[in-house]
mmCIF file of C-alpha atoms and ligand atoms in Angstrom:
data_model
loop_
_atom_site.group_PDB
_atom_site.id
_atom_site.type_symbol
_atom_site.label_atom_id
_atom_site.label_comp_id
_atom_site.label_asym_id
_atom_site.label_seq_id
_atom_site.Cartn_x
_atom_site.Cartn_y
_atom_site.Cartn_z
ATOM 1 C CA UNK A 1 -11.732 -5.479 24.624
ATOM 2 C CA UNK A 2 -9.295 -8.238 25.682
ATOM 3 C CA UNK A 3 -8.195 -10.054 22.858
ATOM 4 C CA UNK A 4 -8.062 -10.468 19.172
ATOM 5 C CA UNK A 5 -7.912 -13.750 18.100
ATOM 6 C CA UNK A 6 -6.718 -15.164 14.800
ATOM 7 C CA UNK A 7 -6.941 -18.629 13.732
ATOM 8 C CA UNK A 8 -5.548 -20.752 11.119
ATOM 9 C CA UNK A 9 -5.943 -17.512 8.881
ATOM 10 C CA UNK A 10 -5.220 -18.239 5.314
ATOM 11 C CA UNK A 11 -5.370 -16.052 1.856
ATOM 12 C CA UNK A 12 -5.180 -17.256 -1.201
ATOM 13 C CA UNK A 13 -4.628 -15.021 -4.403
ATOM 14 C CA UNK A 14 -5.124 -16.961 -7.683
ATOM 15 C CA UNK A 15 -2.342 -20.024 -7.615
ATOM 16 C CA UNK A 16 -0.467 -18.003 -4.720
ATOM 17 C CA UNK A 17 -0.764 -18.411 -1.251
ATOM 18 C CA UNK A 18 0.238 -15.023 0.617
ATOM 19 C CA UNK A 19 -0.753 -16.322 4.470
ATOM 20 C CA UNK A 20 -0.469 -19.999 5.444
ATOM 21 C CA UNK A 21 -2.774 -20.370 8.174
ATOM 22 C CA UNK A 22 -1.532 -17.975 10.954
ATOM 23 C CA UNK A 23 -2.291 -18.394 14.866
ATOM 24 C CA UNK A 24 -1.831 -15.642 17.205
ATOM 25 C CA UNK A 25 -3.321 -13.107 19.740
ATOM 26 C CA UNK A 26 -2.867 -9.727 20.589
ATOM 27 C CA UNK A 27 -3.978 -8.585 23.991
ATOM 28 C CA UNK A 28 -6.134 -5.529 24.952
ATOM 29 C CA UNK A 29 -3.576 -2.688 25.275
ATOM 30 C CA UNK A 30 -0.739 -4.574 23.931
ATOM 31 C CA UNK A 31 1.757 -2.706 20.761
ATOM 32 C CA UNK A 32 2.705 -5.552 18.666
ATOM 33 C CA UNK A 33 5.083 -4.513 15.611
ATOM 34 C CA UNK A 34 4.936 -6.941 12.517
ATOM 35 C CA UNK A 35 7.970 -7.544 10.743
ATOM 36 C CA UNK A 36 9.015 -9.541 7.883
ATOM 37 C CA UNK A 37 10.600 -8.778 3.628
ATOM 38 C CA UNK A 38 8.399 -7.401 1.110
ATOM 39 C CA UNK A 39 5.617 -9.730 0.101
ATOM 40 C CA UNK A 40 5.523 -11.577 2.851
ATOM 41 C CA UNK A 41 1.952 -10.640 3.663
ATOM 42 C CA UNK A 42 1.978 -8.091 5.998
ATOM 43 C CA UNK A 43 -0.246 -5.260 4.165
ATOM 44 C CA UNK A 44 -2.960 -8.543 3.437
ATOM 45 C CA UNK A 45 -3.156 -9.739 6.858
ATOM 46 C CA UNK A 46 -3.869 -6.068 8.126
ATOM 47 C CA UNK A 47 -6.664 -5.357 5.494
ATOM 48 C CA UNK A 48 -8.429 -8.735 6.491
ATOM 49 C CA UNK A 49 -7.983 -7.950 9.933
ATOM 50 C CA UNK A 50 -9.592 -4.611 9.290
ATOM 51 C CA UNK A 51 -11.950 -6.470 6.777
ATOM 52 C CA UNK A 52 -11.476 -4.078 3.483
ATOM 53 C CA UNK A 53 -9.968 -7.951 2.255
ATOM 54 C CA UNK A 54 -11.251 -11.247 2.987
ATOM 55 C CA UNK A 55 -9.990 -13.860 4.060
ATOM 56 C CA UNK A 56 -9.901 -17.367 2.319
ATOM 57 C CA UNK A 57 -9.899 -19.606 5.713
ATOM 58 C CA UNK A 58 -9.424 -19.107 8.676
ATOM 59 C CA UNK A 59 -11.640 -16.935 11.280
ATOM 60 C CA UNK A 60 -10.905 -13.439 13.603
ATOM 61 C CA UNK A 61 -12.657 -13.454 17.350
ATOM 62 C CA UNK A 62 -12.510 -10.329 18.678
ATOM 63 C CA UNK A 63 -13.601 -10.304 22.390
ATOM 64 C CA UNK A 64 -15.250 -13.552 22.473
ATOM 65 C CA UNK A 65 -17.119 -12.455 19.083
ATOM 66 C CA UNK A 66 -16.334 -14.058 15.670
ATOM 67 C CA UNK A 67 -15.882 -10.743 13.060
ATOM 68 C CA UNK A 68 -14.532 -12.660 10.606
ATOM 69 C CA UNK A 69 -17.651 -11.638 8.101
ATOM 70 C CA UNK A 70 -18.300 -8.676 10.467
ATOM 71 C CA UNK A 71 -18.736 -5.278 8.156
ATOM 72 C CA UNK A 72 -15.421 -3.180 8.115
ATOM 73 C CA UNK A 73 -17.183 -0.681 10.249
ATOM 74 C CA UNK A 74 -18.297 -2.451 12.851
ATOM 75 C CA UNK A 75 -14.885 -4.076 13.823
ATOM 76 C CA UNK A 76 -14.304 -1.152 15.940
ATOM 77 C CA UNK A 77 -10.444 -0.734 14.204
ATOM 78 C CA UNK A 78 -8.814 2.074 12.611
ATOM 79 C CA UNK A 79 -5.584 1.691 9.779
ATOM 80 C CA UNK A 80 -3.048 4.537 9.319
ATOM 81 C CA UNK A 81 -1.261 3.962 5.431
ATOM 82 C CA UNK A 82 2.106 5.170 4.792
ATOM 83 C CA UNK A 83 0.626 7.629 2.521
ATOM 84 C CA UNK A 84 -1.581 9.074 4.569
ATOM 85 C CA UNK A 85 -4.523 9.227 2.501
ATOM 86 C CA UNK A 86 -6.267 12.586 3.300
ATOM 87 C CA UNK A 87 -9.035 14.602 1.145
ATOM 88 C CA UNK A 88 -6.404 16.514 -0.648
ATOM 89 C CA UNK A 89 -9.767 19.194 -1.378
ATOM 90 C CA UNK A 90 -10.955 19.272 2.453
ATOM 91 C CA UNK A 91 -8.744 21.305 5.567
ATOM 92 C CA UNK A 92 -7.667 19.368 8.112
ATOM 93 C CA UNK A 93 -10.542 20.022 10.240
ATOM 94 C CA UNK A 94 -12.566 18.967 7.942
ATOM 95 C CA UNK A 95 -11.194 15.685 7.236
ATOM 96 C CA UNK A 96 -10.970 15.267 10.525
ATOM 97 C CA UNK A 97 -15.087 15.967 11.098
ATOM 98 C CA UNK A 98 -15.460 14.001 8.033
ATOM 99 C CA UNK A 99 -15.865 10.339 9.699
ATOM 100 C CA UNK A 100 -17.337 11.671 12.610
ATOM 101 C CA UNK A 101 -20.108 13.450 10.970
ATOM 102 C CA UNK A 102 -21.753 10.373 10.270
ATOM 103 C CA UNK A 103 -21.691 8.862 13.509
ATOM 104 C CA UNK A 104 -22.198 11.970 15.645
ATOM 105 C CA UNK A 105 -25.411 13.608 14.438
ATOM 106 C CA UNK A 106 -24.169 16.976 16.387
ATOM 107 C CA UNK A 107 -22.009 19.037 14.403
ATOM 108 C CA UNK A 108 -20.807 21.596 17.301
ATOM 109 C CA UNK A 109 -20.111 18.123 19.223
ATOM 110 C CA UNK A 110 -18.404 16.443 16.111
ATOM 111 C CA UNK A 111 -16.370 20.114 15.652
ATOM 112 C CA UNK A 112 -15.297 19.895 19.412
ATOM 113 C CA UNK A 113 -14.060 16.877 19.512
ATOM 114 C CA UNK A 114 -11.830 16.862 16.229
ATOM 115 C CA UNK A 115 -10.781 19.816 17.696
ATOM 116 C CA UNK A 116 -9.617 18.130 20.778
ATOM 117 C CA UNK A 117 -8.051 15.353 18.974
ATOM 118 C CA UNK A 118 -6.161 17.757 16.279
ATOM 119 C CA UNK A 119 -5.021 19.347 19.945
ATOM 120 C CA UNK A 120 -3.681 15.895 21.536
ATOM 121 C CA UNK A 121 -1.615 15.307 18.424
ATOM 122 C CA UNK A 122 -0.403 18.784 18.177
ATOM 123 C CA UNK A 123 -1.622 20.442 15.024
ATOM 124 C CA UNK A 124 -4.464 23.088 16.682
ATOM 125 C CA UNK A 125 -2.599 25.870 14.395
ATOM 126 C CA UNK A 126 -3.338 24.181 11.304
ATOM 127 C CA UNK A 127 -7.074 23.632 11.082
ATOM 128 C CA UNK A 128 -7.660 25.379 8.116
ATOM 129 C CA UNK A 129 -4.798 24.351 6.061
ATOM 130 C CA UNK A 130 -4.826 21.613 3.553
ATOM 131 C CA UNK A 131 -3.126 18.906 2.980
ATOM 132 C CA UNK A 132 -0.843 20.132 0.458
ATOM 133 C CA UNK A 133 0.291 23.269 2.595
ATOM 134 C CA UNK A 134 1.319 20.416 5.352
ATOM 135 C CA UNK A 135 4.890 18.133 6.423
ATOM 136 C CA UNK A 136 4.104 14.599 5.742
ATOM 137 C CA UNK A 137 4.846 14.577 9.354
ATOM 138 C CA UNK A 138 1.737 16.731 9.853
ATOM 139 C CA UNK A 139 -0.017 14.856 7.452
ATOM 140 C CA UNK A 140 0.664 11.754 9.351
ATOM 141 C CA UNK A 141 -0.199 13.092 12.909
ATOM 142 C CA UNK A 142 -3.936 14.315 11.166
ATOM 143 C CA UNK A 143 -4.689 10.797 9.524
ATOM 144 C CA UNK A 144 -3.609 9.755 13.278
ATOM 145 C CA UNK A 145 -6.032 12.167 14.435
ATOM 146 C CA UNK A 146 -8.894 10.931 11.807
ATOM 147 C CA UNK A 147 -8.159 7.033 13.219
ATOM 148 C CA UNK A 148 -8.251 7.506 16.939
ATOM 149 C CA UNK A 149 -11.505 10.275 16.708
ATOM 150 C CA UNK A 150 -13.703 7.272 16.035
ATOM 151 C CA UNK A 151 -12.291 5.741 19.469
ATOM 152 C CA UNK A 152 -11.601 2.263 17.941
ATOM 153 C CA UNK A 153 -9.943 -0.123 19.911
ATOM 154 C CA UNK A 154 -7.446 -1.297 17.722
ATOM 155 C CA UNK A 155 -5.244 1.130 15.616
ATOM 156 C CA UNK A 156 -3.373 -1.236 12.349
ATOM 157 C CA UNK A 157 -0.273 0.980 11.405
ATOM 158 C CA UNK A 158 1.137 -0.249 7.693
ATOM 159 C CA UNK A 159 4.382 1.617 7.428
ATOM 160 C CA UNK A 160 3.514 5.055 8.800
ATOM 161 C CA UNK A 161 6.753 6.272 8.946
ATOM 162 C CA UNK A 162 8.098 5.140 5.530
ATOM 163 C CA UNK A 163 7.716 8.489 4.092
ATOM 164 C CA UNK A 164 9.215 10.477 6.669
ATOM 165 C CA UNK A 165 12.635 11.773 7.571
ATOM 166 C CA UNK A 166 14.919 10.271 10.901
ATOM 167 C CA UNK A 167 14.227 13.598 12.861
ATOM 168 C CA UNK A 168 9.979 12.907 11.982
ATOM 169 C CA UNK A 169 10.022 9.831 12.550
ATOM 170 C CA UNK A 170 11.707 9.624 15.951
ATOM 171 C CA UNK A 171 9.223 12.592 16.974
ATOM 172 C CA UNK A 172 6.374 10.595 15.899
ATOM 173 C CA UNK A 173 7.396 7.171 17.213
ATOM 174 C CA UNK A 174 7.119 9.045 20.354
ATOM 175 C CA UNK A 175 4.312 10.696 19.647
ATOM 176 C CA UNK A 176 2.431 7.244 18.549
ATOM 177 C CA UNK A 177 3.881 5.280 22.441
ATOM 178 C CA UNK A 178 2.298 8.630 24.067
ATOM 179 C CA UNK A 179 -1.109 8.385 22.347
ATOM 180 C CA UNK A 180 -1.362 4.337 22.734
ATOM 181 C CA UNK A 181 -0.905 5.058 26.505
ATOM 182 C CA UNK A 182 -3.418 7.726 26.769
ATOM 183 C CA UNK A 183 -5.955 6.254 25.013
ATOM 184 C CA UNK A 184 -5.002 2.969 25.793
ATOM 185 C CA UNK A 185 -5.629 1.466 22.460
ATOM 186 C CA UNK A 186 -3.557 -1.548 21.129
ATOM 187 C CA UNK A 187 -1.343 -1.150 18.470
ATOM 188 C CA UNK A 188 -0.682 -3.540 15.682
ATOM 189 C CA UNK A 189 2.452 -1.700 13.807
ATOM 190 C CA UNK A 190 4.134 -3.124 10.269
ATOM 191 C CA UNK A 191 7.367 -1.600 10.022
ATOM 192 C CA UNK A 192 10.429 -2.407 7.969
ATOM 193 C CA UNK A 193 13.142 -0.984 10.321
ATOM 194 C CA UNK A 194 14.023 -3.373 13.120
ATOM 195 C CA UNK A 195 15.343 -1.035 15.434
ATOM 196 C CA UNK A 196 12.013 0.838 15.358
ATOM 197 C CA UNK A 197 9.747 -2.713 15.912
ATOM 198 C CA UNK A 198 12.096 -3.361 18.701
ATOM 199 C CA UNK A 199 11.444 0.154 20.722
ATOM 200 C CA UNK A 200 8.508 0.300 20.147
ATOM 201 C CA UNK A 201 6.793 -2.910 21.085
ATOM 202 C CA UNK A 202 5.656 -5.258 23.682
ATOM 203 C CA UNK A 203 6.125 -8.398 21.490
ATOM 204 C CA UNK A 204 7.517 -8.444 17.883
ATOM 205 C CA UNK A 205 6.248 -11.047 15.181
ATOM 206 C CA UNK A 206 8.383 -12.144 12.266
ATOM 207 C CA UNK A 207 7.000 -12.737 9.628
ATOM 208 C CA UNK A 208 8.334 -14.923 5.985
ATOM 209 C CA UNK A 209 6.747 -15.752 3.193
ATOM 210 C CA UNK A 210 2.936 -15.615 4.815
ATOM 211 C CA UNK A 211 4.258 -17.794 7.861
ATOM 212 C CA UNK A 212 5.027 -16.287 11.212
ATOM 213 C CA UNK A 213 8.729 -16.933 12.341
ATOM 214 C CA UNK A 214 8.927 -15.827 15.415
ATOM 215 C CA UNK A 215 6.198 -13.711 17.837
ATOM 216 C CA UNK A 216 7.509 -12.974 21.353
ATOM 217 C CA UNK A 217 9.024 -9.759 23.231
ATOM 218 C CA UNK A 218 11.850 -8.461 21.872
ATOM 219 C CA UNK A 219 14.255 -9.498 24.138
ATOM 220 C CA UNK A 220 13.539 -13.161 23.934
ATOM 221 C CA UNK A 221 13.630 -12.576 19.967
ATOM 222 C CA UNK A 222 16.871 -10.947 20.299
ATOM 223 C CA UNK A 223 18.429 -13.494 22.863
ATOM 224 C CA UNK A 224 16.830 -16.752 21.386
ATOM 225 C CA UNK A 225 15.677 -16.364 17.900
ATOM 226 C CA UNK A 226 13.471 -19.408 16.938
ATOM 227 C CA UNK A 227 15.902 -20.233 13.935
ATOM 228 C CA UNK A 228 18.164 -19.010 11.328
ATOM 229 C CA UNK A 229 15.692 -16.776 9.661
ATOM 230 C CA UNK A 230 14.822 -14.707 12.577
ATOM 231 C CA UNK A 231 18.539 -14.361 13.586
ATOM 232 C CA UNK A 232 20.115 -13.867 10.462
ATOM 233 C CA UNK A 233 16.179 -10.839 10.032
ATOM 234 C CA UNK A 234 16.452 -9.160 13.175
ATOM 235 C CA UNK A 235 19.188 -10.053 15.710
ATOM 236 C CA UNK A 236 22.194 -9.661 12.848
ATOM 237 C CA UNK A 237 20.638 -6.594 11.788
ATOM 238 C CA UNK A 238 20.413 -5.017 15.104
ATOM 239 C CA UNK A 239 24.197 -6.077 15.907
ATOM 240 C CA UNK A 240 25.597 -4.757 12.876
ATOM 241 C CA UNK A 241 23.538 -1.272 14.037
ATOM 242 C CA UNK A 242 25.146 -1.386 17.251
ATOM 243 C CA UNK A 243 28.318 -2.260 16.302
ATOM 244 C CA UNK A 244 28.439 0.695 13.461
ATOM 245 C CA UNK A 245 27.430 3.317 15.632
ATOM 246 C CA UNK A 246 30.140 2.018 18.599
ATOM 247 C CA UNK A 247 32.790 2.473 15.502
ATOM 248 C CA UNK A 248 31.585 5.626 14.806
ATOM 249 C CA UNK A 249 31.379 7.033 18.358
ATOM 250 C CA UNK A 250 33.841 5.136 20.203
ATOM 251 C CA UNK A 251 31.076 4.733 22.623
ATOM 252 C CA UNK A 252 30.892 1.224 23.846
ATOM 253 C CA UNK A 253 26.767 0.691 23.907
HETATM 254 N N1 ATP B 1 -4.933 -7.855 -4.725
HETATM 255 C C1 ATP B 1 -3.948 -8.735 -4.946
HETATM 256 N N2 ATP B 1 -4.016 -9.632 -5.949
HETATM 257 C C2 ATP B 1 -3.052 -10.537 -6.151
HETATM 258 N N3 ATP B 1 -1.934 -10.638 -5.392
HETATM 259 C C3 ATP B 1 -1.794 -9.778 -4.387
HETATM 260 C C4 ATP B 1 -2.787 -8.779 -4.093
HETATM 261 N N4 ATP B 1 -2.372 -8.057 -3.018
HETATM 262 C C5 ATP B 1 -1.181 -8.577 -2.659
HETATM 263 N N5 ATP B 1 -0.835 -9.606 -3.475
HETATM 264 C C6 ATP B 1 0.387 -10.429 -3.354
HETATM 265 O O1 ATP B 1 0.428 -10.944 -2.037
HETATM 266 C C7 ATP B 1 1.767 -10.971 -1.555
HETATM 267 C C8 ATP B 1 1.835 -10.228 -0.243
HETATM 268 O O2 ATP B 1 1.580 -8.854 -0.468
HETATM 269 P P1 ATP B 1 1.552 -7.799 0.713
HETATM 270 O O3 ATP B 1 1.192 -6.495 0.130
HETATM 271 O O4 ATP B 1 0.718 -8.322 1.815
HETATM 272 O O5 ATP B 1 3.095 -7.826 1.157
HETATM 273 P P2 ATP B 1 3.849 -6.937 2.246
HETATM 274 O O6 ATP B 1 4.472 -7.874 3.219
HETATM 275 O O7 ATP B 1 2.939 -5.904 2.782
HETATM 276 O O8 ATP B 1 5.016 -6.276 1.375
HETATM 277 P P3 ATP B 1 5.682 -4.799 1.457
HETATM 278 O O9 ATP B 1 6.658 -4.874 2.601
HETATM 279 O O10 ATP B 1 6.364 -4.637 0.149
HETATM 280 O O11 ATP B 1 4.592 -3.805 1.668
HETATM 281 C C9 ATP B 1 2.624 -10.391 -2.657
HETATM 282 O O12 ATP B 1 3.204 -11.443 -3.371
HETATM 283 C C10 ATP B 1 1.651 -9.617 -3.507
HETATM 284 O O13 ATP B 1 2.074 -9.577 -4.838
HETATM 285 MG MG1 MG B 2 2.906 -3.806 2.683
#
C-alpha cells in the first residue's frame, strides 16, 4: 500500500457535526498518533476509516482505490479498542483462530499461524487460558495478536493503553514500535497522553472539536505549534512534564 487518503471527510450526527471536513494522508509504513480532548472525534473518524461507521461526506482512497463504501472487510485494516474485546467463553488460541478460520480453510495452517503470532507477541504459555485468567496487558498483546493475524495493512489503535498500568504500558508501547517494524504495517494510534503520541510517532495530528489543528512530526509540533491551541494541548503539557520530573530529580533533561 502507499497511501491512505482522506478527503474533505465530514460526519454529521443529528444537529451535531463531530468532523468538519478533514484532509490528510498517512503513508505506507508511517505511525501517526491522533490527539485531541474528549469528543473531539477521534473514536468516529477511526470507525469510518475502518468502515463499522459511515461517513456523511467526504471520501477514503486507499492505494489509488476509493473504499469509502468498500465493506469493512475488505479495507484490509485491523482496530485494537481499549477494552480489548475478546470472547470472554473462547482461550486465547481460540480467539485468536477465530478470524482466521474463515479466511484460511486449513485448520492445522490457521492453528500454526496463530500460534506463531501468539509467539511474536509473547504469550505462547497461555494458549489455553481465557480471558479472565489473563493481565489486561496480556489481554491487550492477544487482541494485538487477533489484528495483525489477518495481515492488514493498517492497524487503527483507539486508546489501547488506557486500561493499563505505567510499567504495561511502557512494555507494550515497545512492544507495539517492535511489531510495526517487523511487519511493517502503519499505525494510526489515538492516545490521550502526549508524551506517549510524541515517542511513538512519525507525525502527530491534533485534533479539536472535529477539525485537525495541527498534523506534522513531533518536533516541528513541539518547536512551531500552528497556534494557541496546539501549544497551550501539547507543547505546555510536555514542558510542564519535563520541568516536574527535572524538580524531582535534579536532573537537568
Ligand atoms: N453514535 C453516535 N450518535 C450520536 N452522537 C455520537 C455518536 N458517537 C459519537 N457521538 C458524538 O460525537 C462526538 C465525538 O465522539 P467520539 O467518540 O468520536 O469522541 P472522542 O474524541 O473519541 O472522545 P474520547 O476521547 O472521549 O474517546 C461526541 O460529541 C459524541 O457524543
Ligand atoms: Mg474515543
Amino acid at each position: 500500500m502507499d497511501k491512505l487518503e482522506v478527503k474533505k471527510l465530514t460526519k454529521v450526527y443529528g444537529n451535531k457535526t463531530v468532523l468538519k471536513g478533514l484532509n490528510f494522508e498517512v503513508l505506507s509504513g508511517e505511525f501517526l498518533s491522533i490527539l485531541g480532548p474528549s469528543g473531539c472525534g477521534k473514536t468516529t473518524l477511526l470507525k469510518i476509516l475502518i468502515g463499522i461507521e459511515s461517513s456523511t461526506a467526504g471520501t477514503i482512497v486507499k492505494n489509488g482505490e476509493d473504499i469509502t463504501k468498500v465493506d469493512s472487510s475488505k479495507r484490509g485494516m485491523g482496530i485494537v479498542f481499549q477494552n480489548y474485546a475478546l470472547f470472554p467463553n473462547m482461550t486465547v488460541l481460540q480467539n485468536v483462530m477465530y478470524a482466521l478460520n474463515l479466511k484460511i480453510k486449513n485448520k492445522g495452517k490457521a492453528e500454526e499461524e496463530a500460534i506463531e503470532m501468539l509467539k511474536t507477541v509473547k504469550m505462547e504459555e497461555h494458549l489455553k487460558k481465557y480471558p479472565h485468567q489473563l493481565s489486561g496487558g496480556q489481554q491487550q498483546r492477544v487482541a494485538i495478536a487477533r489484528t495483525l493475524v489477518l495481515k492488514p495493512d493498517i492497524i487503527l489503535f483507539d486508546e489501547p493503553m488506557s486500561a493499563l498500568d505505567a510499567d504495561n504500558r511502557l512494555m507494550l508501547r515497545r512492544e507495539i514500535k517492535a511489531l510495526q517494524k517487523k511487519f511493517k504495517t502503519t499505525m494510526i494510534y489515538i492516545t490521550h497522553d502526549q508524551e506517549e503520541a510524541f515517542s511513538m510517532s512519525d507525525r502527530v495530528m491534533v485534533m479539536n472539536e472535529g477539525k485537525i489543528e495541527q498534523i506534522d512530526v513531533p518536533n516541528q509540533v513541539y518547536n512551531h505549534p500552528k497556534n494557541e491551541y496546539v501549544k497551550k494541548f501539547v507543547v505546555e503539557h510536555l514542558i510542564e512534564k519535563v520541568s516536574s520530573i527535572e524538580k524531582c530529580t535534579g536532573i537537568d533533561l
